[in-house]
Short mmCIF file of C-alpha atoms in Angstrom, two decimals:
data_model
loop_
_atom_site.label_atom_id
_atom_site.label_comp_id
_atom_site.label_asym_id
_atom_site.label_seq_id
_atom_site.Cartn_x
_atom_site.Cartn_y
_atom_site.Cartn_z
CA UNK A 246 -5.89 2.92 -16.50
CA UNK A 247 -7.75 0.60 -13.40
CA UNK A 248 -8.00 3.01 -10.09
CA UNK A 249 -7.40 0.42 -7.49
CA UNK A 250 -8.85 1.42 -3.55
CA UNK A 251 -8.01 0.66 -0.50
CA UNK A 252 -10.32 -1.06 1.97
CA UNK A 253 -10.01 -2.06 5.47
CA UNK A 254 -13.92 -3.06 6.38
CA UNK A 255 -16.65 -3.61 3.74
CA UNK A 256 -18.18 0.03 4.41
CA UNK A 257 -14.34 0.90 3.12
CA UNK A 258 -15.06 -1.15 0.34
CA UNK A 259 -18.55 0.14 -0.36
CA UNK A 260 -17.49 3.96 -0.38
CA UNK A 261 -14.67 3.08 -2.61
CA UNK A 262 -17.37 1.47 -5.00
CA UNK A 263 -19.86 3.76 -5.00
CA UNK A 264 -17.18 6.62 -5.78
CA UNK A 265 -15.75 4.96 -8.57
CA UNK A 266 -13.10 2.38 -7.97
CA UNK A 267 -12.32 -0.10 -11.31
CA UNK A 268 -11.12 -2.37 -7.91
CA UNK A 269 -10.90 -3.02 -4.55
CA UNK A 270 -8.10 -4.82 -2.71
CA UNK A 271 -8.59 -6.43 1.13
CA UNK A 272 -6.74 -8.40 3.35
CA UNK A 273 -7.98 -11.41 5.25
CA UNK A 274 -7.80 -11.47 9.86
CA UNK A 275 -4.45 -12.85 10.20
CA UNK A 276 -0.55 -11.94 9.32
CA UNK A 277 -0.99 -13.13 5.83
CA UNK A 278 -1.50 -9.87 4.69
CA UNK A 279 0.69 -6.73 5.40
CA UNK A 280 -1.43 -4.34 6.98
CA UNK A 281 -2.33 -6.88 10.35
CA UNK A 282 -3.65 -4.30 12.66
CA UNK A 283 -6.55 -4.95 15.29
CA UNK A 284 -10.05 -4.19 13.54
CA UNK A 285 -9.51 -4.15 10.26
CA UNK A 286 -9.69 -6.76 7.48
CA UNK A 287 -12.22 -9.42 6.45
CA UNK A 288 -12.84 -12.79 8.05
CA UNK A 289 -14.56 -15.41 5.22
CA UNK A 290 -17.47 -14.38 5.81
CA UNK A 291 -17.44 -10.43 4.85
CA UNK A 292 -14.76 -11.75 2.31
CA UNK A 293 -17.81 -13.65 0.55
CA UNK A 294 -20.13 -10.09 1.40
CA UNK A 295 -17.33 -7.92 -0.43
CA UNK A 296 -16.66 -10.17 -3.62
CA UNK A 297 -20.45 -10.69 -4.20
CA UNK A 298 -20.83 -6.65 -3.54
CA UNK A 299 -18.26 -5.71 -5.88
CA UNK A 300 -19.11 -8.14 -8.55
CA UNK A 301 -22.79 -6.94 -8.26
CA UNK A 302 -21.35 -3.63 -9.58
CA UNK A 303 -19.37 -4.86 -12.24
CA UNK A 304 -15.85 -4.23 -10.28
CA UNK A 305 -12.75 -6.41 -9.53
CA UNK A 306 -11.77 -7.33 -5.75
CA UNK A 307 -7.90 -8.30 -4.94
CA UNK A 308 -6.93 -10.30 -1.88
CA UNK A 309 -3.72 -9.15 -0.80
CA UNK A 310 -1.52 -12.26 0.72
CA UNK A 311 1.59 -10.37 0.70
CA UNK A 312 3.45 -11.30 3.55
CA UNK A 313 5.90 -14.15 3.55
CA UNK A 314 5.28 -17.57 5.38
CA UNK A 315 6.33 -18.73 8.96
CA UNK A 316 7.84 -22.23 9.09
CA UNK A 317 5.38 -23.18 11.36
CA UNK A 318 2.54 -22.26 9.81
CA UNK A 319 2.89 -22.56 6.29
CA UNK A 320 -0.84 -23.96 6.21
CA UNK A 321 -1.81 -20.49 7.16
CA UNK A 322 -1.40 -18.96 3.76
CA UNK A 323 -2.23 -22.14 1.51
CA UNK A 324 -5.68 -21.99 3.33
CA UNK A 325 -5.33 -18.03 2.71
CA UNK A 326 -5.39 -18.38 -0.82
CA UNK A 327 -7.62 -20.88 -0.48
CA UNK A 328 -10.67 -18.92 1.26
CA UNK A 329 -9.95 -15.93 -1.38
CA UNK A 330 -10.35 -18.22 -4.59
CA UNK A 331 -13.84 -19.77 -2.24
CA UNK A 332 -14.85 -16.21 -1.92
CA UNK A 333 -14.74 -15.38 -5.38
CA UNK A 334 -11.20 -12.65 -5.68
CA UNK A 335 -10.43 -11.88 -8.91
CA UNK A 336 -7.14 -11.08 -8.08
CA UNK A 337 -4.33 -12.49 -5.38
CA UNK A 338 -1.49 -10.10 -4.88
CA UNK A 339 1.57 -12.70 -3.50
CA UNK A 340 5.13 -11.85 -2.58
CA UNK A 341 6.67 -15.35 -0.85
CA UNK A 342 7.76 -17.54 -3.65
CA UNK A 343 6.23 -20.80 -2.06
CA UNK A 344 2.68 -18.71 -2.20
CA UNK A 345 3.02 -18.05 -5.60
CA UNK A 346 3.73 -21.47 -6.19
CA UNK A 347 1.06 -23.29 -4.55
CA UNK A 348 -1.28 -20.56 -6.12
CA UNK A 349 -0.32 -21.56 -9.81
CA UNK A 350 -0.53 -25.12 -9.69
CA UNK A 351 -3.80 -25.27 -7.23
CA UNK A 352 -5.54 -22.02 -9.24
CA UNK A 353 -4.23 -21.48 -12.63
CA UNK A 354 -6.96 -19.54 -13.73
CA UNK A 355 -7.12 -16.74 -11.01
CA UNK A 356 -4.99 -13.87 -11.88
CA UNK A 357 -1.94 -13.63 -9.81
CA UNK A 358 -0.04 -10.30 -8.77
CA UNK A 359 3.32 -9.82 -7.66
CA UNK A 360 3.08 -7.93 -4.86
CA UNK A 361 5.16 -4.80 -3.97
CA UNK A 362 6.27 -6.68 -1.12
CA UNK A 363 8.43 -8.79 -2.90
CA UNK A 364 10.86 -5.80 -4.15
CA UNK A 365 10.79 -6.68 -7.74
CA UNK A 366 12.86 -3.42 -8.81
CA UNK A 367 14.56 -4.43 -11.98
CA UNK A 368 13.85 -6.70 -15.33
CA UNK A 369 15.95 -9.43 -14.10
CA UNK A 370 13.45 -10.01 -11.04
CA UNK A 371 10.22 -9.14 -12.75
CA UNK A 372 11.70 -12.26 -15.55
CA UNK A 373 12.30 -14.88 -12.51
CA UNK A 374 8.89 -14.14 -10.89
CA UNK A 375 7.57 -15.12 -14.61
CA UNK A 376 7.90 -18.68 -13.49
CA UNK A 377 4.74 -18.27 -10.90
CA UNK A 378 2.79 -16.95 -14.13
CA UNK A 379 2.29 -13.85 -12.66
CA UNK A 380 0.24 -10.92 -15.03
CA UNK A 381 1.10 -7.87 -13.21
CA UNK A 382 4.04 -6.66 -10.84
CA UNK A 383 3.09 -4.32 -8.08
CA UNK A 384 6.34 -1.49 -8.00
CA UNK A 385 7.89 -0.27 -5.33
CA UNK A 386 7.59 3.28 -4.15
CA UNK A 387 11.63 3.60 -3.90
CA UNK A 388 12.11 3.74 -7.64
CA UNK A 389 12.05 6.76 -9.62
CA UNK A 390 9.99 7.86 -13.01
CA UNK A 391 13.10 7.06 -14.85
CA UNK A 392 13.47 3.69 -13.61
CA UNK A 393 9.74 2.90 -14.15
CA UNK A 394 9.69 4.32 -17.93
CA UNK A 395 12.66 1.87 -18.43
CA UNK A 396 10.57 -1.54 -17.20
CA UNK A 397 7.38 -0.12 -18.57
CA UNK A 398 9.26 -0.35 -21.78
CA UNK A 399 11.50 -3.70 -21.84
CA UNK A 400 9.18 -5.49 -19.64
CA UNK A 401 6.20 -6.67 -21.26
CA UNK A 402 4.32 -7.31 -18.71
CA UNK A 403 1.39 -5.18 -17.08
CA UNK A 404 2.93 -3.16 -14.07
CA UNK A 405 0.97 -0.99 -11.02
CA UNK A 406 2.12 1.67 -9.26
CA UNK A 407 1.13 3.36 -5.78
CA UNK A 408 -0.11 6.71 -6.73
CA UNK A 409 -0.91 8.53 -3.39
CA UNK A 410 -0.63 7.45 -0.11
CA UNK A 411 1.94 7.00 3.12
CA UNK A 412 5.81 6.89 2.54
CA UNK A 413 8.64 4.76 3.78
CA UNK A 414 11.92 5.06 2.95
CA UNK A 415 12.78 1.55 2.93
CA UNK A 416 11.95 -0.88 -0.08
CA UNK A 417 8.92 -2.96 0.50
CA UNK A 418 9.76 -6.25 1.50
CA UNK A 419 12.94 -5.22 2.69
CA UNK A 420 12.45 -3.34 6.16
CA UNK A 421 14.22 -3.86 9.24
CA UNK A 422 13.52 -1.29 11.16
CA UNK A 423 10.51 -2.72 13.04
CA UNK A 424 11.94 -6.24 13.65
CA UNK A 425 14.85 -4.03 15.13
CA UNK A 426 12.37 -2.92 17.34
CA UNK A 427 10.14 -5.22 18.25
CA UNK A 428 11.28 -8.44 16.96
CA UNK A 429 8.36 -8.31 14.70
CA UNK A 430 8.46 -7.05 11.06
CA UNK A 431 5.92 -6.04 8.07
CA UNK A 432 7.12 -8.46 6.83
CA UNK A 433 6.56 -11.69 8.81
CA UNK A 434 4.09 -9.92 11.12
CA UNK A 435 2.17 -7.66 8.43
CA UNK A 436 2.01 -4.74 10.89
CA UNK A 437 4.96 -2.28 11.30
CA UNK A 438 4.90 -1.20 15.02
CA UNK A 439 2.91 -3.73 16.04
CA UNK A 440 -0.35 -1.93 18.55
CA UNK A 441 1.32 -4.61 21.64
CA UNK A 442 4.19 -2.81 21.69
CA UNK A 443 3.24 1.20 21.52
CA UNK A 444 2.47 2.71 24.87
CA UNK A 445 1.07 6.53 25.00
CA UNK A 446 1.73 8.39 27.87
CA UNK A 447 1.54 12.22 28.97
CA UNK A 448 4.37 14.00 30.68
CA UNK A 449 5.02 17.77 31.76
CA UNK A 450 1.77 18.71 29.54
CA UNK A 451 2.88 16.66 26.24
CA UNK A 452 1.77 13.30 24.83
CA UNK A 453 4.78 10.95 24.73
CA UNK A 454 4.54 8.03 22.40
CA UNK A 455 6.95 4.95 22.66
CA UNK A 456 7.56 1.78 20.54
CA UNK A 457 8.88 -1.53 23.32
CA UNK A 458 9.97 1.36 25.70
CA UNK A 459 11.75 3.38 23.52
CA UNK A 460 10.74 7.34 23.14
CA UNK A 461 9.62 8.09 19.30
CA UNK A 462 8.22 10.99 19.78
CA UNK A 463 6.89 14.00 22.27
CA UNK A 464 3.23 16.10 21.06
CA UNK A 465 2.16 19.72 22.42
CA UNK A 466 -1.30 20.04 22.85
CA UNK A 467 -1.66 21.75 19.94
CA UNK A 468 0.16 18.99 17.40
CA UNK A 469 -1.47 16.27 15.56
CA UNK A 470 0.27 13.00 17.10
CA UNK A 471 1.15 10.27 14.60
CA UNK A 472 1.66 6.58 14.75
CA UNK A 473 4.97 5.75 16.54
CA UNK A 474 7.10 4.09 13.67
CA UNK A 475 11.09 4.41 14.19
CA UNK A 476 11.27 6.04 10.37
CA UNK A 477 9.21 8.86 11.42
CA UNK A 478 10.29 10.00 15.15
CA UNK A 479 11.80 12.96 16.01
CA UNK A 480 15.01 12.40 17.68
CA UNK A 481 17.30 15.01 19.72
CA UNK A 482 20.62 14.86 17.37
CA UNK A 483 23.68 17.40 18.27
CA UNK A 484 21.26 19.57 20.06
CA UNK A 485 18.48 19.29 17.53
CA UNK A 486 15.24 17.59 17.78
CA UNK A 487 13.85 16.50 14.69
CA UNK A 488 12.69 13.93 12.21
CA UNK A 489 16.02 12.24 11.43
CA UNK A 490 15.02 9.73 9.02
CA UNK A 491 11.40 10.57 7.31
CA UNK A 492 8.84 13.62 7.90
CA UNK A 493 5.06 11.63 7.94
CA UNK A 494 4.15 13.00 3.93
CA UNK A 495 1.93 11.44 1.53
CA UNK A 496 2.98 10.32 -2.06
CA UNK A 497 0.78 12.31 -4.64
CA UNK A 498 1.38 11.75 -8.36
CA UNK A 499 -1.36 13.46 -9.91
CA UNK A 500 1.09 15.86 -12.00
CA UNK A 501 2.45 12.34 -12.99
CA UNK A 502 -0.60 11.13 -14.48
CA UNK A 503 -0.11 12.15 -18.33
CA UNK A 504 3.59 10.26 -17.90
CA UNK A 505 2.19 7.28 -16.28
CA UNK A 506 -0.36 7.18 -19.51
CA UNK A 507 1.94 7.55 -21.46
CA UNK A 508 4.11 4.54 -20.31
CA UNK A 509 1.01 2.19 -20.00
CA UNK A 510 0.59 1.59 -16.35
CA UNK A 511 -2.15 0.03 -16.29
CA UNK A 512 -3.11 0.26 -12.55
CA UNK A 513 -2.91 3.51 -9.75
CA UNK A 514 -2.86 2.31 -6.33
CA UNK A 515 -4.13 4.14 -3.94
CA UNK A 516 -2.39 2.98 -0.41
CA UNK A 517 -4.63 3.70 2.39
CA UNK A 518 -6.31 0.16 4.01
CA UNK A 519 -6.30 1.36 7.39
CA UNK A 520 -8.31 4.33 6.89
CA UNK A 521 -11.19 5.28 7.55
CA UNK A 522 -14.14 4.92 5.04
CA UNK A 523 -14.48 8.62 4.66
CA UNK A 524 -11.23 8.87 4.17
CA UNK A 525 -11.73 6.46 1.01
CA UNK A 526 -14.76 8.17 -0.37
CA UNK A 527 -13.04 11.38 -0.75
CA UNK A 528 -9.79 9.90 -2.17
CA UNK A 529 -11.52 7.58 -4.89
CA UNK A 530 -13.73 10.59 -5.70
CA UNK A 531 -10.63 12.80 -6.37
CA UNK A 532 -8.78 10.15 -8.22
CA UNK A 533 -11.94 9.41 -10.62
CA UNK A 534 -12.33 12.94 -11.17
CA UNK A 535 -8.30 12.89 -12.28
CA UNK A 536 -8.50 9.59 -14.64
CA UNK A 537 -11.60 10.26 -16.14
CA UNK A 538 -10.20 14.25 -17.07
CA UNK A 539 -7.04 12.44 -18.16
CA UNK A 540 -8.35 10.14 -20.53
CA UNK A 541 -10.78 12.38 -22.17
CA UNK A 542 -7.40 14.55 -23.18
CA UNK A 543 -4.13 13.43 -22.05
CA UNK A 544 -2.50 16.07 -24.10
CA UNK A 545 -3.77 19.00 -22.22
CA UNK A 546 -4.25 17.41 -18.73
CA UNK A 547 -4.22 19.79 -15.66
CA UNK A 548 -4.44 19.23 -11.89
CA UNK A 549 -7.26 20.80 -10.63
CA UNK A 550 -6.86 22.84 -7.51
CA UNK A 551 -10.23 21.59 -5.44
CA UNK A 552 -8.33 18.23 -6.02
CA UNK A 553 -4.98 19.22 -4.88
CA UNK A 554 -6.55 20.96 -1.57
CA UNK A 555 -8.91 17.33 -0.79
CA UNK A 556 -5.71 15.87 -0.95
CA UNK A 557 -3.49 18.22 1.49
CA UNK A 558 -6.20 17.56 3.49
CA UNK A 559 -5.97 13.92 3.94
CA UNK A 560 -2.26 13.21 4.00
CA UNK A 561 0.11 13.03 6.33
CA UNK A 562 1.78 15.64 7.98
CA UNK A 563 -0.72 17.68 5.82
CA UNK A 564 1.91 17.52 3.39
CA UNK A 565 2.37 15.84 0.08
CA UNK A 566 5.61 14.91 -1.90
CA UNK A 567 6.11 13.24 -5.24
CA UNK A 568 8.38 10.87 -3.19
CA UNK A 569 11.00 8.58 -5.24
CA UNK A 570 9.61 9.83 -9.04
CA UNK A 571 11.34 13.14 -8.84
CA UNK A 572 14.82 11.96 -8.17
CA UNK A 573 16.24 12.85 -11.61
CA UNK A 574 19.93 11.24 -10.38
CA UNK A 575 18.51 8.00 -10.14
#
């Protein structure tokens, strides 16, 4: 079972390394990948630094090119894939079907990943995207454990899964909520709330955050203030403020991991890109810890507490949830 760590700058990359990562997945300067925010990501040059670092230590790196192609700049993600094969990836993750495409006929011996982004959520899908010769699908976070024990076992084909990390309660690939916005989605743009369009302001003693002009949320002094995205403002509804649509949580499946095992994921994700690399250190240390317990006896795997409190500590909302796997009705 691969742990697979974020990183947003090589010193991301190098904590999650040295503490234990199988792999490594980046994102190149531009909208080709989903997580298109202002400092972070690799240009070809620390794209070259990070493959050669990681291979030096006998690891993996991925290049995530997950968002899907303008019509006016399709260029922009053949010479995307391009400059991660130069660099030396091991792995492209790819949503847009053109992508995937121009990857298997120009690269047919890099592995190629179908990324969470394109919303493959049921054996039908996971069977068309067979055509691009993908070897692993990247699942969405929306589905439950039911739903993934029934494609781990009639798909044969490897499958990931996010196992801690931010929440959103739409399906990858599928969000609308930012484009409603902004104009710009996650999934053309590869940033949700774009930074151009979030202003910060203080009024009457609180911090007021807004997204194009429109409120999202109001801080106290004494409150942590998050990242203005419409799915986790509070609103005022029939008197009551609150958060309408998601509270900020963080997905942690650690209790999971004997059931994962036992299904044969073969990858944890750990979402996270944007962070900080302290943030990564002390998440890949935790999640080694967990594996490495896990496979020594799956039978008699237990969560450790020290790793449960690390983890509190880093997600959001200080809060964690099992998200989408506990949803027996599903």
């Amino acid at each position: 079972m691969e742990l697979l760590c974020p990183a947003g700058s090589v010193p991301a990359l190098k904590a999650a390394i040295e503490h234990g990562a199988d792999a490594v997945y980046v994102g190149l300067k531009d909208e080709t990948n989903a997580r298109h925010f202002a400092g972070l990501n690799l240009d070809q040059l620390k794209l070259k630094e990070a493959a050669d670092y990681v291979h030096r230590h006998g690891r993996k790196l991925h290049v995530a090119i997950n968002t899907f192609a303008h019509p006016n700049s399709w260029q922009r993600w053949q010479e995307a894939v391009d400059s991660a094969v130069k660099a030396g990836a091991d792995a492209l993750i790819l949503a847009d079907m053109a992508v995937l495409g121009y990857a298997a006929e120009r690269y047919p011996k890099v592995e190629r990943h179908l990324s969470v982004q394109a919303s493959a959520t049921n054996a039908a899908a996971i069977e068309f995207y067979r055509q691009y010769g993908v070897s692993r699908v990247v699942l969405p976070r929306v589905l439950s454990l039911q739903q993934v024990r029934a494609l781990a076992r009639t798909c044969n084909i490897d499958l990931e899964v996010f196992a801690f990390g931010s929440l959103c309660i739409m399906a990858e690939g599928r969000c609308y909520l930012s484009s409603y916005f902004t104009g710009d989605s996650p999934n053309t743009a590869g940033a949700c709330s774009p930074a151009a369009y979030v202003r910060w302001d203080e009024h009457d003693g609180q911090l007021e955050s807004r997204l194009n002009g429109v409120l999202i949320d109001r801080f106290a002094p004494d409150e942590t203030a998050g990242y203005p995205t419409l799915c986790k403002g509070r609103f005022d509804v029939a008197g009551e403020r609150y958060h309408v649509l998601e509270e900020p949580t963080s997905l942690n499946t650690l209790s999971l991991l004997p059931e994962l095992y036992k299904e044969g994921i073969v990858s944890l994700k750990i979402e996270g890109r944007q962070r900080s690399p302290a943030y990564v250190a002390q998440l890949t240390k935790v999640w080694r810890q967990a594996i490495d317990t896990l496979l020594q006896d799956p039978a008699h795997f237990e969560v450790a507490a020290n790793w449960q409190q690390v983890l509190a500590g880093l997600s959001e909302g200080s809060q964690t949830t099992l998200g989408a796997y506990h949803r027996s009705w599903k």
